[in-house]
Amino acid sequence: MAKKLGLKERYALMTRGLDWEPSYQPLDKLFPYDSYEGIVIKDWDAWADPFRLTMDAYWKYQAEKERKLYAILDAFQQNNGQLNLSDARYLSAVKLWLQGVTPLEYAAHRGFAHAGRAFRGAGARIACQMQSIDELRHAQTQLHAFSHYNKFFSGFHNFAHMRDRAWYLSIPKSFFEDAMTAGPFEFVTSISFAFEYVLTNLLFMPFVSGAAYNGDMATTTFGFSAQSDESRHMTLGLEVVKFMLEQHEDNVPIVQAWLDKWFWRGYRLLGLVGTMMDYMLPKKVMSWQEAWGIYWEENGVALFHDLARYGIRLPKHHEVAAKEKNRLTHEMWTVLYQYGNALGLHTWVPNDEELDWMSEKYGELFTSMYRPRLLHLRELEQRGERFFNNRLPMVCQVCQIPVFYTEPDDPHVQCVRIVEAAGTKHHCCSDGCADIFNREPMKYVQALIPPQQIYRGEAGGARDIFEYGAWLHLERDVDTGEYRGSPDQRHWQAWQQQHKATPADAA
Amino acid sequence: MTIDLRTTHVEPLRRNFDHIAARIGDDKPASRYQEGVWGLQPAVNFHYRPTWDPAHELYDPTRTAIVMRDFDDFVDPRQYYYGTWTMQRARQQESQEKNFEFVEKRGLLAALDDAWRVKLVELVLPLRHVAWAGNTNNASICAYGFGAPLTSAAAMQMMDELGVAQYLSRAGLLLADNEPRFLDDAKRVWMTAPMWQPLRAAVELSMTIADWFELFVAQNLVIDGLVHPLVFDRFDRRLAAAGGAGFSLLNEFVVDWYAESSRWVDAMVKLAAAESADNAARIVTWTSDWRARIVAALAPLAEYGFGPDGTATLAEVDAGLVARAARLGVALEG
Ligand SMILES: [Fe+2]
Ligand SMILES: [Fe+2]
Ligand SMILES: [Zn+2]
């Protein structure tokens, strides 16, 4: 009788020796992309496969999840689940997600296909391939979930066009393209480790819990369904970093430089997520400051302490993030609010209850500095002079966020750093971004900077922000601008009223 | 309080995303397949050149010589997005699982004599390495190809080939009471037996192809298109006649998958060839080139598997490929 096999043993046997040492082609010709970064791998067999999933098991688990997920999405659509939201303002968060984050899922799919081809170690290749197909899942399930919102609300319909063009979507796009155009080792360090392992909770927790809390069944469902995939991806992230560090001591400074870079780049990107948490969720889950405290200052820092035995220290400029945590989202919202004519989502001044929540969460600096500013904006709006800044912002050459954050030690002074390469000056938003630029200037001089493209006439010859919006296929004051008085708000109120008038509701 | 939302009538403002409506209009909603693949790949404004391939943009249509007006035309006739693909594979997996149990419980392979068992180990099991190369090659197609419809299906093909390699491994384990000795034997012949070396050399060469559509033709149309009919059809029949009918049951997944994925492969080749005479000419060159190489490489294996009928059997399989290519608008010399 055949002996019974455990899962781990079964995996080992089923993938046993599938790869081989080529005889007819040089190994470097089969795998041309995994050596130029300087990472030394002495023994690929030391790679411990983090997933140990055979395809038959993978299909079985994933199909079960997909069946449940699509059953819920079907019901959500049939039952007009969108009417259960806390408020239509919430959808600004979902719009930002579809425009800015769903494309990252797709980018991850392609990036991991590249890594899943590039590594000469078979175990690492399979792990990356599995993540590649998972990320395709995430991109598609999100599209399928959001597609229903597109039928009833603005700002969703033109996401594919905006994804490649809009100034604020250059922030996530340049982030991921930076990773994808790096070598495969840096790619997995940036995405699997820095982003998915270290920072993922900051993305996931507010978004998925926020969705649940605000009655968004569609997002909640794919979000929770993706969580078991994510835990595999996080395992891969930790595995790959430890593997590099254990393989050779020369790898340590390379990995450290990547961690410095990707911590900062990831943190800058998450400023958008923090703003979503603090401002776009009508029902709040947790403030950015609290989330940063728990997920980075406690968990993230503990993880870095674990890596200290390999000679890894905390990423550069982490202390700046700590100094900024009570103002990051307020500064970002001010920017989004004023450039609202070139956004595919709505902005607004928070109501009193929300301002009180912020005062409670953020204390003195918010109450003395940002609250009066918001109240002033509200006053202008009530006078019929809703404030818009219709000039294009100057953006950071690295993270592409408008240069508007303040000095780490002085919230009253704008922080600008000038860097130079090949005789040209560029602006950065911070020392973190300036460091990244200076390490690879010839990479970052290539960056496409949307406001400069507009000035050069490369945005369909747009001469002002409204023509620019039209070039983005944004319908003025429908997709863009102030929430109050927007068609989204009017529809929402009408649907809610109609809803209240129906007898089922009275029951 | 829960509200019965079904009683509320809410008029939609639109049915489709703009980029989908541009293809099919807004009168009826797109299928989940269409929504899941069209326009998904970023189109313009790439920020940095890949450090691993500075001659190209991150997504670049010129990584192949094939020219298309619109790479989003490469729709999969199976309409697979992740959900439908994985659910279909899970169904097949379930049925394959039953087959494994059945063969094991009934001892269906016990009737096979030793000579045939050796043939099975030396001719069929090494194909797990060929499938492994199929996995790697489809990873290339997904990574460096252009347009989400084709590259997403290539990602599925990549995982499917890994599945094929693993199912073959499992058959090898079953033959040896879950011991890996037959897998090790198969690897040894793959690495050292003279009859396998031409195919191994060709497979290694395929892994260096830079043009992803050439790689698509070489791997998915020619290598799989010759190997699968020769082994999982012709040789399987011989094996069945010799008392190894149980083996077909172990390969049900592989056989069904090959038939199904061929529909996809055919649709891609046919569309690319129909797009322009230049495309068709290139595909003819690639197919002829790889066909000659693989047919030659399979000759010693056919002789081993079919004895004096080897040449004729291989010729039959080759004729099958020629006929298949002709249906796709790819005219090969007979
Ligand atoms: Fe994901
Ligand atoms: Fe992930
Ligand atoms: Zn910056």
PDB file of N, CA and C in Angstrom, chain A residues 302-344:
ATOM      1  N   ALA A 302       9.105  46.745  15.288  1.00  0.00           N
ATOM      2  CA  ALA A 302       9.476  45.456  15.896  1.00  0.00           C
ATOM      3  C   ALA A 302      10.070  44.533  14.836  1.00  0.00           C
ATOM      4  N   LEU A 303       9.493  44.565  13.651  1.00  0.00           N
ATOM      5  CA  LEU A 303       9.991  43.730  12.571  1.00  0.00           C
ATOM      6  C   LEU A 303      11.425  44.110  12.205  1.00  0.00           C
ATOM      7  N   PHE A 304      11.665  45.411  12.144  1.00  0.00           N
ATOM      8  CA  PHE A 304      13.025  45.854  11.829  1.00  0.00           C
ATOM      9  C   PHE A 304      14.005  45.473  12.942  1.00  0.00           C
ATOM     10  N   HIS A 305      13.519  45.473  14.175  1.00  0.00           N
ATOM     11  CA  HIS A 305      14.403  45.027  15.250  1.00  0.00           C
ATOM     12  C   HIS A 305      14.762  43.560  15.081  1.00  0.00           C
ATOM     13  N   ASP A 306      13.812  42.766  14.573  1.00  0.00           N
ATOM     14  CA  ASP A 306      14.100  41.356  14.284  1.00  0.00           C
ATOM     15  C   ASP A 306      15.197  41.218  13.229  1.00  0.00           C
ATOM     16  N   LEU A 307      15.200  42.145  12.295  1.00  0.00           N
ATOM     17  CA  LEU A 307      16.173  42.050  11.204  1.00  0.00           C
ATOM     18  C   LEU A 307      17.536  42.606  11.604  1.00  0.00           C
ATOM     19  N   ALA A 308      17.607  43.172  12.812  1.00  0.00           N
ATOM     20  CA  ALA A 308      18.870  43.771  13.257  1.00  0.00           C
ATOM     21  C   ALA A 308      19.988  42.736  13.298  1.00  0.00           C
ATOM     22  N   ARG A 309      19.621  41.473  13.557  1.00  0.00           N
ATOM     23  CA  ARG A 309      20.677  40.449  13.615  1.00  0.00           C
ATOM     24  C   ARG A 309      21.364  40.227  12.272  1.00  0.00           C
ATOM     25  N   TYR A 310      20.728  40.682  11.200  1.00  0.00           N
ATOM     26  CA  TYR A 310      21.386  40.601   9.889  1.00  0.00           C
ATOM     27  C   TYR A 310      22.160  41.881   9.577  1.00  0.00           C
ATOM     28  N   GLY A 311      22.108  42.836  10.480  1.00  0.00           N
ATOM     29  CA  GLY A 311      22.781  44.110  10.211  1.00  0.00           C
ATOM     30  C   GLY A 311      21.873  45.141   9.568  1.00  0.00           C
ATOM     31  N   ILE A 312      20.566  44.919   9.666  1.00  0.00           N
ATOM     32  CA  ILE A 312      19.610  45.875   9.094  1.00  0.00           C
ATOM     33  C   ILE A 312      19.162  46.848  10.192  1.00  0.00           C
ATOM     34  N   ARG A 313      19.141  48.147   9.854  1.00  0.00           N
ATOM     35  CA  ARG A 313      18.658  49.154  10.811  1.00  0.00           C
ATOM     36  C   ARG A 313      17.330  49.730  10.309  1.00  0.00           C
ATOM     37  N   LEU A 314      16.724  50.527  11.152  1.00  0.00           N
ATOM     38  CA  LEU A 314      15.460  51.167  10.752  1.00  0.00           C
ATOM     39  C   LEU A 314      15.662  52.003   9.498  1.00  0.00           C
ATOM     40  N   PRO A 315      14.654  52.082   8.644  1.00  0.00           N
ATOM     41  CA  PRO A 315      14.823  52.857   7.414  1.00  0.00           C
ATOM     42  C   PRO A 315      15.069  54.330   7.710  1.00  0.00           C
ATOM     43  N   LYS A 316      15.883  54.922   6.861  1.00  0.00           N
ATOM     44  CA  LYS A 316      16.174  56.353   6.973  1.00  0.00           C
ATOM     45  C   LYS A 316      14.888  57.169   6.973  1.00  0.00           C
ATOM     46  N   HIS A 317      14.877  58.251   7.710  1.00  0.00           N
ATOM     47  CA  HIS A 317      13.785  59.227   7.729  1.00  0.00           C
ATOM     48  C   HIS A 317      12.496  58.709   8.382  1.00  0.00           C
ATOM     49  N   HIS A 318      12.579  57.577   9.068  1.00  0.00           N
ATOM     50  CA  HIS A 318      11.367  57.119   9.754  1.00  0.00           C
ATOM     51  C   HIS A 318      10.934  58.139  10.802  1.00  0.00           C
ATOM     52  N   GLU A 319      11.917  58.864  11.351  1.00  0.00           N
ATOM     53  CA  GLU A 319      11.572  59.845  12.387  1.00  0.00           C
ATOM     54  C   GLU A 319      10.814  61.037  11.789  1.00  0.00           C
ATOM     55  N   VAL A 320      11.039  61.288  10.495  1.00  0.00           N
ATOM     56  CA  VAL A 320      10.292  62.365   9.849  1.00  0.00           C
ATOM     57  C   VAL A 320       8.811  61.977   9.756  1.00  0.00           C
ATOM     58  N   ALA A 321       8.583  60.716   9.426  1.00  0.00           N
ATOM     59  CA  ALA A 321       7.197  60.242   9.344  1.00  0.00           C
ATOM     60  C   ALA A 321       6.501  60.420  10.693  1.00  0.00           C
ATOM     61  N   ALA A 322       7.243  60.182  11.767  1.00  0.00           N
ATOM     62  CA  ALA A 322       6.651  60.344  13.101  1.00  0.00           C
ATOM     63  C   ALA A 322       6.289  61.815  13.347  1.00  0.00           C
ATOM     64  N   LYS A 323       7.184  62.701  12.916  1.00  0.00           N
ATOM     65  CA  LYS A 323       6.908  64.130  13.114  1.00  0.00           C
ATOM     66  C   LYS A 323       5.724  64.601  12.273  1.00  0.00           C
ATOM     67  N   GLU A 324       5.512  63.967  11.155  1.00  0.00           N
ATOM     68  CA  GLU A 324       4.456  64.427  10.240  1.00  0.00           C
ATOM     69  C   GLU A 324       3.087  63.821  10.528  1.00  0.00           C
ATOM     70  N   LYS A 325       3.047  62.857  11.427  1.00  0.00           N
ATOM     71  CA  LYS A 325       1.826  62.054  11.472  1.00  0.00           C
ATOM     72  C   LYS A 325       0.588  62.833  11.914  1.00  0.00           C
ATOM     73  N   ASN A 326       0.793  63.948  12.616  1.00  0.00           N
ATOM     74  CA  ASN A 326      -0.403  64.695  13.024  1.00  0.00           C
ATOM     75  C   ASN A 326      -0.798  65.768  12.011  1.00  0.00           C
ATOM     76  N   ARG A 327      -0.120  65.827  10.871  1.00  0.00           N
ATOM     77  CA  ARG A 327      -0.511  66.847   9.893  1.00  0.00           C
ATOM     78  C   ARG A 327      -0.606  66.337   8.461  1.00  0.00           C
ATOM     79  N   LEU A 328      -0.016  65.162   8.220  1.00  0.00           N
ATOM     80  CA  LEU A 328       0.056  64.633   6.859  1.00  0.00           C
ATOM     81  C   LEU A 328      -1.281  64.700   6.125  1.00  0.00           C
ATOM     82  N   THR A 329      -2.319  64.152   6.751  1.00  0.00           N
ATOM     83  CA  THR A 329      -3.595  64.026   6.042  1.00  0.00           C
ATOM     84  C   THR A 329      -4.292  65.374   5.896  1.00  0.00           C
ATOM     85  N   HIS A 330      -4.067  66.261   6.866  1.00  0.00           N
ATOM     86  CA  HIS A 330      -4.719  67.569   6.789  1.00  0.00           C
ATOM     87  C   HIS A 330      -4.096  68.403   5.670  1.00  0.00           C
ATOM     88  N   GLU A 331      -2.791  68.267   5.533  1.00  0.00           N
ATOM     89  CA  GLU A 331      -2.120  68.985   4.442  1.00  0.00           C
ATOM     90  C   GLU A 331      -2.534  68.402   3.093  1.00  0.00           C
ATOM     91  N   MET A 332      -2.631  67.088   3.045  1.00  0.00           N
ATOM     92  CA  MET A 332      -3.009  66.445   1.779  1.00  0.00           C
ATOM     93  C   MET A 332      -4.439  66.811   1.386  1.00  0.00           C
ATOM     94  N   TRP A 333      -5.344  66.821   2.360  1.00  0.00           N
ATOM     95  CA  TRP A 333      -6.747  67.146   2.033  1.00  0.00           C
ATOM     96  C   TRP A 333      -6.873  68.583   1.509  1.00  0.00           C
ATOM     97  N   THR A 334      -6.088  69.460   2.110  1.00  0.00           N
ATOM     98  CA  THR A 334      -6.112  70.852   1.651  1.00  0.00           C
ATOM     99  C   THR A 334      -5.745  70.920   0.166  1.00  0.00           C
ATOM    100  N   VAL A 335      -4.791  70.106  -0.222  1.00  0.00           N
ATOM    101  CA  VAL A 335      -4.379  70.093  -1.625  1.00  0.00           C
ATOM    102  C   VAL A 335      -5.479  69.513  -2.515  1.00  0.00           C
ATOM    103  N   LEU A 336      -6.002  68.363  -2.110  1.00  0.00           N
ATOM    104  CA  LEU A 336      -7.053  67.738  -2.927  1.00  0.00           C
ATOM    105  C   LEU A 336      -8.252  68.688  -3.042  1.00  0.00           C
ATOM    106  N   TYR A 337      -8.581  69.311  -1.921  1.00  0.00           N
ATOM    107  CA  TYR A 337      -9.728  70.212  -1.896  1.00  0.00           C
ATOM    108  C   TYR A 337      -9.555  71.343  -2.904  1.00  0.00           C
ATOM    109  N   GLN A 338      -8.368  71.943  -2.901  1.00  0.00           N
ATOM    110  CA  GLN A 338      -8.213  73.126  -3.765  1.00  0.00           C
ATOM    111  C   GLN A 338      -8.033  72.781  -5.235  1.00  0.00           C
ATOM    112  N   TYR A 339      -7.489  71.578  -5.525  1.00  0.00           N
ATOM    113  CA  TYR A 339      -7.337  71.202  -6.942  1.00  0.00           C
ATOM    114  C   TYR A 339      -8.519  70.354  -7.414  1.00  0.00           C
ATOM    115  N   GLY A 340      -9.640  70.521  -6.736  1.00  0.00           N
ATOM    116  CA  GLY A 340     -10.834  69.712  -7.006  1.00  0.00           C
ATOM    117  C   GLY A 340     -11.334  69.782  -8.442  1.00  0.00           C
ATOM    118  N   ASN A 341     -10.949  70.808  -9.186  1.00  0.00           N
ATOM    119  CA  ASN A 341     -11.394  70.878 -10.574  1.00  0.00           C
ATOM    120  C   ASN A 341     -10.630  69.931 -11.496  1.00  0.00           C
ATOM    121  N   ALA A 342      -9.577  69.337 -10.960  1.00  0.00           N
ATOM    122  CA  ALA A 342      -8.821  68.372 -11.766  1.00  0.00           C
ATOM    123  C   ALA A 342      -8.760  67.024 -11.067  1.00  0.00           C
ATOM    124  N   LEU A 343      -9.838  66.693 -10.363  1.00  0.00           N
ATOM    125  CA  LEU A 343      -9.922  65.400  -9.676  1.00  0.00           C
ATOM    126  C   LEU A 343     -11.152  64.652 -10.150  1.00  0.00           C
ATOM    127  N   GLY A 344     -11.046  63.340 -10.255  1.00  0.00           N
ATOM    128  CA  GLY A 344     -12.215  62.527 -10.588  1.00  0.00           C
ATOM    129  C   GLY A 344     -12.928  62.052  -9.334  1.00  0.00           C
TER     130      GLY A 344
END
